[in-house]
XYZ file of C-alpha atoms in Angstrom:
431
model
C 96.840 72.549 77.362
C 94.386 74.332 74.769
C 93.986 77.111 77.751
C 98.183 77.411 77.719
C 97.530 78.070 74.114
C 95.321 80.390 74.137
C 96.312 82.819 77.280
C 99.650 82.602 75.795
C 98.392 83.631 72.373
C 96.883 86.422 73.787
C 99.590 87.769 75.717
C 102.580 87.543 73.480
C 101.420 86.820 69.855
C 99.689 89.579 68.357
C 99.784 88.778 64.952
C 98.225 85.375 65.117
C 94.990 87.803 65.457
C 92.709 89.806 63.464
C 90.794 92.245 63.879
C 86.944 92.013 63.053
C 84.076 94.666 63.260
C 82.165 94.586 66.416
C 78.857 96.352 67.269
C 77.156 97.436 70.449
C 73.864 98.009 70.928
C 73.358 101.796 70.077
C 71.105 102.348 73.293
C 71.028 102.350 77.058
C 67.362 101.569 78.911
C 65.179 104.220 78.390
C 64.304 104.442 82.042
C 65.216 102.884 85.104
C 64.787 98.970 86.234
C 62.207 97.958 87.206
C 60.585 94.874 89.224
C 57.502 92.856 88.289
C 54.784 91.321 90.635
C 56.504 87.976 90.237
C 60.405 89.494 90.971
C 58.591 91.364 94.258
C 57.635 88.244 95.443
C 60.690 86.513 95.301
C 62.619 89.560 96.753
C 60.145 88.793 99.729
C 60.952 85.503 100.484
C 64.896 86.333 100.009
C 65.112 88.518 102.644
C 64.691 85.925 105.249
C 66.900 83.462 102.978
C 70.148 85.950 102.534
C 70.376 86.147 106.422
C 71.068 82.449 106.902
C 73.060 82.059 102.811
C 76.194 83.189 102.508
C 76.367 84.741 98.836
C 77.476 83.111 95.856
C 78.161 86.435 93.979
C 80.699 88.843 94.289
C 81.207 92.498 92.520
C 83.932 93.578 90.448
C 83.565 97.420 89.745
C 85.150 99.574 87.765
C 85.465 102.924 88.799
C 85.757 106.083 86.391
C 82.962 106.494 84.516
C 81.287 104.205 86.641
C 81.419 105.541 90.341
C 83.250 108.735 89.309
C 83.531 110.952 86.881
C 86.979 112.740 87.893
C 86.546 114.213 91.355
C 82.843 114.174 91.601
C 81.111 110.999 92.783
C 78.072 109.755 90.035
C 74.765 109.807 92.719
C 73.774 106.432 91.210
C 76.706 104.931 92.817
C 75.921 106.446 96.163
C 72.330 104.752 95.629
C 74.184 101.469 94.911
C 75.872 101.418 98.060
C 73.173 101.793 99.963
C 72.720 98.336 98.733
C 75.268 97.222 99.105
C 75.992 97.824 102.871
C 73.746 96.597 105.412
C 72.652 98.345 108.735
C 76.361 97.519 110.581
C 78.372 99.567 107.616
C 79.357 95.883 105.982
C 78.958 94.740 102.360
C 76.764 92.455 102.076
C 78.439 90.618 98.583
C 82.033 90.866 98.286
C 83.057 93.614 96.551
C 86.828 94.578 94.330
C 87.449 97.693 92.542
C 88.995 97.031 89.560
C 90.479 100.034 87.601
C 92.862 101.099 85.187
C 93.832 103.855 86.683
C 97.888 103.499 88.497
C 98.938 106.994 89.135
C 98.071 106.947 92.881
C 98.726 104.771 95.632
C 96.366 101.992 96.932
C 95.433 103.149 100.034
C 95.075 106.640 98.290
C 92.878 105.355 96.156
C 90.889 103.101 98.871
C 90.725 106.654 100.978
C 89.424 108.837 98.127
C 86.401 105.859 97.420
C 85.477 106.259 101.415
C 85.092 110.017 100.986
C 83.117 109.817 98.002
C 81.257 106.857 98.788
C 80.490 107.373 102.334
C 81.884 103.699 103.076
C 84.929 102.865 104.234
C 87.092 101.089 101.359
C 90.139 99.349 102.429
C 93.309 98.930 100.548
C 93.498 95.082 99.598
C 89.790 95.790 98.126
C 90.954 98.345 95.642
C 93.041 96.850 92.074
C 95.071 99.241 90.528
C 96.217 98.978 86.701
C 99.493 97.854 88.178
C 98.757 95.508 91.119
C 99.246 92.524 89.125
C 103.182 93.455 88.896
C 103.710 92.182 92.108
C 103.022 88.214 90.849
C 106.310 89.125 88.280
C 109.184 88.371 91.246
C 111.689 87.294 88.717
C 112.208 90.869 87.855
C 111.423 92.821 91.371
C 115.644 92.693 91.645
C 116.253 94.212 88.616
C 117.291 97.700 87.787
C 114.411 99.140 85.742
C 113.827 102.553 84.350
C 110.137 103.608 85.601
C 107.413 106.147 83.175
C 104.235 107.276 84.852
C 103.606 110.253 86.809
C 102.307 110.162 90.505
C 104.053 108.640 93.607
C 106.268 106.327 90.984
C 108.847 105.244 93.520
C 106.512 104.310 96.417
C 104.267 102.420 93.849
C 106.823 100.338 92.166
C 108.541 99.673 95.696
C 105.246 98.699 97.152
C 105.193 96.216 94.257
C 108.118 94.719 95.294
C 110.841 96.264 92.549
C 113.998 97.159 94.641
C 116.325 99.349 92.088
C 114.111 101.961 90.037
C 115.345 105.173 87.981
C 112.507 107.172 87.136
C 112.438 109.073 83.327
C 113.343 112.569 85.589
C 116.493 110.491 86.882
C 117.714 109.523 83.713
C 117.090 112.593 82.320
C 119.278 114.637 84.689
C 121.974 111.641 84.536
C 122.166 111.746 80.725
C 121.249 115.851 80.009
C 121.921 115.666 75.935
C 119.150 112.736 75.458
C 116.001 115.458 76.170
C 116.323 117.602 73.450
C 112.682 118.436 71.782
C 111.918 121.200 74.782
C 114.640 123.969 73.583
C 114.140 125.858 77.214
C 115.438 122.224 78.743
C 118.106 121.798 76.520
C 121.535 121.679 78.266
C 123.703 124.731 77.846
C 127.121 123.518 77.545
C 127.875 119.589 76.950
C 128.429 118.126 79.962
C 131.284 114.954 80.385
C 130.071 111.991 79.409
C 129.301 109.528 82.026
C 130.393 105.664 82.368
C 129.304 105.318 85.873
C 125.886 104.898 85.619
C 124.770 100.867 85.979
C 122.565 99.694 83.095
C 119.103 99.696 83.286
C 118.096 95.940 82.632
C 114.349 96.292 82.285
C 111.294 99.237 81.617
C 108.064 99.234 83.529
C 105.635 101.468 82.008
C 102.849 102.314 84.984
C 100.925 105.106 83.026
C 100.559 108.229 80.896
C 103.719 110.675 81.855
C 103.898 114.144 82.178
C 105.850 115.346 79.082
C 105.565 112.550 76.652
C 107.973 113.253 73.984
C 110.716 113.403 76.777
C 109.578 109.565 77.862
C 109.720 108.168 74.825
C 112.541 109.274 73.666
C 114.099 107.774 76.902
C 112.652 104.990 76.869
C 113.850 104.407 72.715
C 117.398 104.639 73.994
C 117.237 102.472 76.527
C 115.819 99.687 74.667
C 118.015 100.916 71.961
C 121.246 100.675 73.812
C 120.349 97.675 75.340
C 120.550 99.581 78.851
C 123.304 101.712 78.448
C 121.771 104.981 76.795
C 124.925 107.152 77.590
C 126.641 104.769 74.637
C 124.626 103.443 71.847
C 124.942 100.874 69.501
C 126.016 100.438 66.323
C 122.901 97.258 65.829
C 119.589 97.415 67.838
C 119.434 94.335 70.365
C 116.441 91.904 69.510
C 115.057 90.888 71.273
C 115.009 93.986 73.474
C 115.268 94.474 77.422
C 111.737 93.419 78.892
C 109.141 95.783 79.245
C 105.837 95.369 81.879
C 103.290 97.532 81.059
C 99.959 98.301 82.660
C 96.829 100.460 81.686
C 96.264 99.815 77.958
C 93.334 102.210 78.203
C 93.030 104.327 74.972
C 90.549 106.739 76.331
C 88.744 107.471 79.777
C 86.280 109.778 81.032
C 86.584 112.776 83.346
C 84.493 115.843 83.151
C 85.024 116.847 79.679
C 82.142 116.121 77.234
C 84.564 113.820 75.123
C 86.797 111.196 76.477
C 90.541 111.775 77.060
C 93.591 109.881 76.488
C 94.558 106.970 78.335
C 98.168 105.319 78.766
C 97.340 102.868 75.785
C 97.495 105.821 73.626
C 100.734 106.386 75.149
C 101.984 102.641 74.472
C 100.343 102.948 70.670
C 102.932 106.267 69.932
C 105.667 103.886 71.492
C 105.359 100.873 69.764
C 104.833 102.782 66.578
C 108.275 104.544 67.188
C 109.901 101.565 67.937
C 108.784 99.393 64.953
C 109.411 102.549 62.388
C 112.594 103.097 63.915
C 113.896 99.344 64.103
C 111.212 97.343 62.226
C 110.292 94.738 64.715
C 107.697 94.695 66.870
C 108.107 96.177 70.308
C 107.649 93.179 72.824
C 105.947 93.164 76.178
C 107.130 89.967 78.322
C 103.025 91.307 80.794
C 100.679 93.271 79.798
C 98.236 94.304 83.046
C 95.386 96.309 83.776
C 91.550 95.320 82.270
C 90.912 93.511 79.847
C 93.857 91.394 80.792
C 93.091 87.771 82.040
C 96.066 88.379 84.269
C 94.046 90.946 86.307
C 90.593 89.237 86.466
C 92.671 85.994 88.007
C 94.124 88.691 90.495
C 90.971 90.268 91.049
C 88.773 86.388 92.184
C 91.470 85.624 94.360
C 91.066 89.032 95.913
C 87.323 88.557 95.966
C 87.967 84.875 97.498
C 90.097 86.000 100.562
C 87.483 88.892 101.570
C 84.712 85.822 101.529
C 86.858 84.326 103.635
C 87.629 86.715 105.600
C 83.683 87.621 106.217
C 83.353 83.856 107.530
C 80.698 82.967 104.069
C 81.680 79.581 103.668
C 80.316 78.772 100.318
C 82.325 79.307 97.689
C 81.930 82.391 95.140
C 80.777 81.060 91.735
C 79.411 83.994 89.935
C 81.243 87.224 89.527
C 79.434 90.492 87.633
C 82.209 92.946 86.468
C 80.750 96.312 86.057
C 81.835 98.950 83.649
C 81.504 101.809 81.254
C 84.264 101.090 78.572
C 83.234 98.512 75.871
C 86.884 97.555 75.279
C 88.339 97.259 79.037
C 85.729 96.187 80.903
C 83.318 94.154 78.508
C 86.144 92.464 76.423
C 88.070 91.952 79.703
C 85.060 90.101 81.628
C 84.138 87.991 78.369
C 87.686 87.469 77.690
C 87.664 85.939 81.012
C 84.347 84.148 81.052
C 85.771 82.547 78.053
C 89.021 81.524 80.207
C 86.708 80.175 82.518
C 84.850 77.742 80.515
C 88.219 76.761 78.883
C 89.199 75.382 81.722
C 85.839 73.885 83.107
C 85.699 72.226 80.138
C 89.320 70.947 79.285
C 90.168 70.509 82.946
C 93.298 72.132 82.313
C 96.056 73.613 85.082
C 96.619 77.022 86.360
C 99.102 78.367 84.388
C 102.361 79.408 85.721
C 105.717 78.686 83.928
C 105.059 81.109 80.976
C 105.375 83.877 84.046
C 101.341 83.896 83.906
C 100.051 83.699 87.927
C 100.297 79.916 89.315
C 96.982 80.301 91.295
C 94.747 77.749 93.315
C 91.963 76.142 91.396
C 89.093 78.130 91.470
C 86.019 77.755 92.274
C 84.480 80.737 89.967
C 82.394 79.346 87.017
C 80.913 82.784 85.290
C 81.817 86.107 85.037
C 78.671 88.534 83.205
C 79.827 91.620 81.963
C 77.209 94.880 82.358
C 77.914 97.591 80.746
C 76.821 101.201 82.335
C 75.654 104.695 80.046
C 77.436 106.760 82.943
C 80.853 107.136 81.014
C 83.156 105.973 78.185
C 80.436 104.308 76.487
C 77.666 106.901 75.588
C 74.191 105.446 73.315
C 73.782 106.581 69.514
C 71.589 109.572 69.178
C 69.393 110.355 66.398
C 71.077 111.423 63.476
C 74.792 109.866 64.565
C 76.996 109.212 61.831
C 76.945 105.172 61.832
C 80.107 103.259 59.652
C 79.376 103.006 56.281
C 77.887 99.556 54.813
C 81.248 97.252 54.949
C 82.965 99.550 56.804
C 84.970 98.122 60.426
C 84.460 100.570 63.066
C 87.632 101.751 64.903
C 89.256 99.299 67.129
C 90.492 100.648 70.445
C 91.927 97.828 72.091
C 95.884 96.761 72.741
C 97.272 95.083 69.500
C 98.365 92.503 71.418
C 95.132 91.329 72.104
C 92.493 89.195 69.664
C 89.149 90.462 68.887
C 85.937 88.835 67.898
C 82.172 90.476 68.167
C 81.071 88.351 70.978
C 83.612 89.347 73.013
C 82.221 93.074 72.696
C 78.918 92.093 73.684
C 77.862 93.273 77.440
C 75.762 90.561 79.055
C 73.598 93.470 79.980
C 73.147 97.345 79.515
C 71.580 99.539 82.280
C 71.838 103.096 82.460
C 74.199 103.789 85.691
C 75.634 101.042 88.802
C 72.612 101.321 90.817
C 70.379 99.607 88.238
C 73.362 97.194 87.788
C 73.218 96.332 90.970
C 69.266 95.879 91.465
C 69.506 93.636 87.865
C 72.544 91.640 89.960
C 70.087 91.141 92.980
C 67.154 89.964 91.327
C 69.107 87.514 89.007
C 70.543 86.115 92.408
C 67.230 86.408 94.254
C 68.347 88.602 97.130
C 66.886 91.636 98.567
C 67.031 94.856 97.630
């Protein structure tokens, strides 16, 4: 029961936390890894081993910043293939991809790895920011107003939801809400309209188009209760329930500089909604890394390709691989944590707070290694450093807890490849 405690914490009681400094280390390896006398020998006698062991290991990478860096592939990840994939074109360890990214549909996504990878991805291999929505069934019937941008209705439908209106729909239903753009802004005032069924839930999926129109939607639906062609005299609290995925504050593309992510989008949001109404704006699942949610999604992914490939031993050791300190290093320590919570209190799979009622798993680690290729980028000389006393700027959700240790990579390499080769020789295999 301390592990219902805790995940629960975590998810839905963000001021029970605080917020501490955290550090990094302010460098990546100077050059790349390399292999002693005694590691060569050990690769030797491995190679004969790995054809006759099944492996123990299994991948979870992340992928901008890590494999990509917008549309261009990073070459260390083409290296790390090469690895990865024996002489018949198969992976040799399972692999997941695990991003935060939502605004594109799975096989999409599992097609535009293939092309850049030169290795054929498939769909049920490749986690999207959202994925984990489909485990939330108890609201898949609902009517739910949708924000993103990208193939919204396919993606929520392949999810399982069954009614969606999308911000656009809304907008066009209820003309006089979008007023900020003046060139939008309705010309005459159109009827008002009591034939439109209330919404009775939000899913956010990621950053929209035209933000100020979303959130502004979004505000009167939770303000109206569903019903944003009427309005209330009194707020409803608690509000409709909100799923939200991608809690990202920045990524990198090509710019120098990292851009916005959706959690900057769900930061102006729940400010608005808490200066507006003064409570708190709730979220009954947040998904996406560094959730636990998605890491539990992402082993029994890893778990049915093992099975699938015929390795009968179990997978006990996962290595999540990533470029963003806050998703990816919080999220895999967050869940290493999880992990030895359980181990150690021997306590269920949780499932009646709406968290994923899973199998018991065999997993027992999860190491976090953190890559120079993207988000996170080493101190140069002559960086401004915070001040003696002074936190450094937290970019994680506020709905999750924060300690130091849980922003400490288990390793730093420069780029995927060397992440890979570190992964190898810790496990003994080949490269």
């Amino acid at each position: 029961m301390a592990v219902l405690g805790f995940f629960s914490a975590v998810r839905a009681a963000p001021w029970l936390w605080r917020r501490a400094a955290a550090g990094l280390p302010g460098h990546c390896p100077g050059k790349g890894y390399t292999v002693g006398p005694a590691q060569v020998r050990t690769v030797q006698v491995s190679r004969s081993a790995e054809l006759v062991s099944p492996p123990t290991f299994g991948f979870l990478l992340d992928i901008d910043g890590v494999l990509v860096r917008g549309h261009r592939v990073i070459p260390a990840a083409v290296e790390a293939f090469r690895r990865l994939v024996n002489a018949q074109g198969q992976l040799r360890v399972p692999v997941v991809f695990v991003t935060n990214a939502g605004n594109i549909l799975q096989h999409g996504k599992a097609q535009e790895l293939s092309a850049l990878l030169g290795f054929k991805v498939e769909p049920d291999q490749v986690i999207l920011s959202h994925s984990p929505m489909k485990l939330f069934s108890q609201y898949h019937g609902k009517r739910m107003l949708v924000s993103g941008q990208g193939p919204l209705v396919e993606n929520t439908r392949a999810l399982g939801f069954e009614n969606v209106v999308t911000v656009d729909e809304l907008r066009m239903a209820f003309p006089v809400l979008d007023m900020v753009d003046l060139q939008r802004r309705p010309k005459t005032t159109p009827l008002p309209r009591s034939d439109f069924p209330a919404i009775e839930g939000v899913l956010l999926l990621g950053e929209p188009v035209r933000w100020e129109t979303s959130l502004q939607l979004i505000m009167d639906v939770l303000l109206s209760n569903g019903n944003p062609g009427t309005g209330l005299a009194t707020a409803p609290y608690p509000h409709l329930p909100v799923l939200a995925s991608n809690m990202d504050l920045l990524w990198m593309a090509e710019a120098r500089m990292p851009r916005f992510g959706h959690g900057t989008f769900l930061l102006c949001l729940e400010t608005i909604y808490r200066k507006v109404t003064g409570n708190e704006l709730r979220y009954e699942g947040l998904m996406g890394k560094p959730s636990i949610l998605t890491y539990q999604y992402a082993e029994d992914l890893i778990r049915q390709q093992a099975e699938r490939r015929g390795w009968a031993a179990p997978i006990q050791k996962l290595y999540a691989v990533g470029d963003n300190p806050m998703s990816d290093v919080y999220g895999a320590n967050l869940f290493h944590q999880y992990l030895q919570m359980v181990k150690h209190d021997g306590a269920e799979e949780l499932g009646a707070d709406g968290l994923w009622k899973q199998r018991p798993s065999a997993t027992q680690s999860c190491s976090s290694i953190l890559v120079c290729t993207g988000v996170y980028s080493p101190k140069t000389p002559g960086s401004t450093e915070p001040a003696q006393g002074e936190e450094p700027p937290f970019h994680g959700h506020r709905d999750f807890s924060f300690s130091p240790k849980l922003m400490e990579a288990s390793h730093i390499v420069n780029d995927v490849d060397e992440a890979v080769q570190l992964v190898f020789h810790k496990e003994g295999w080949a490269l």
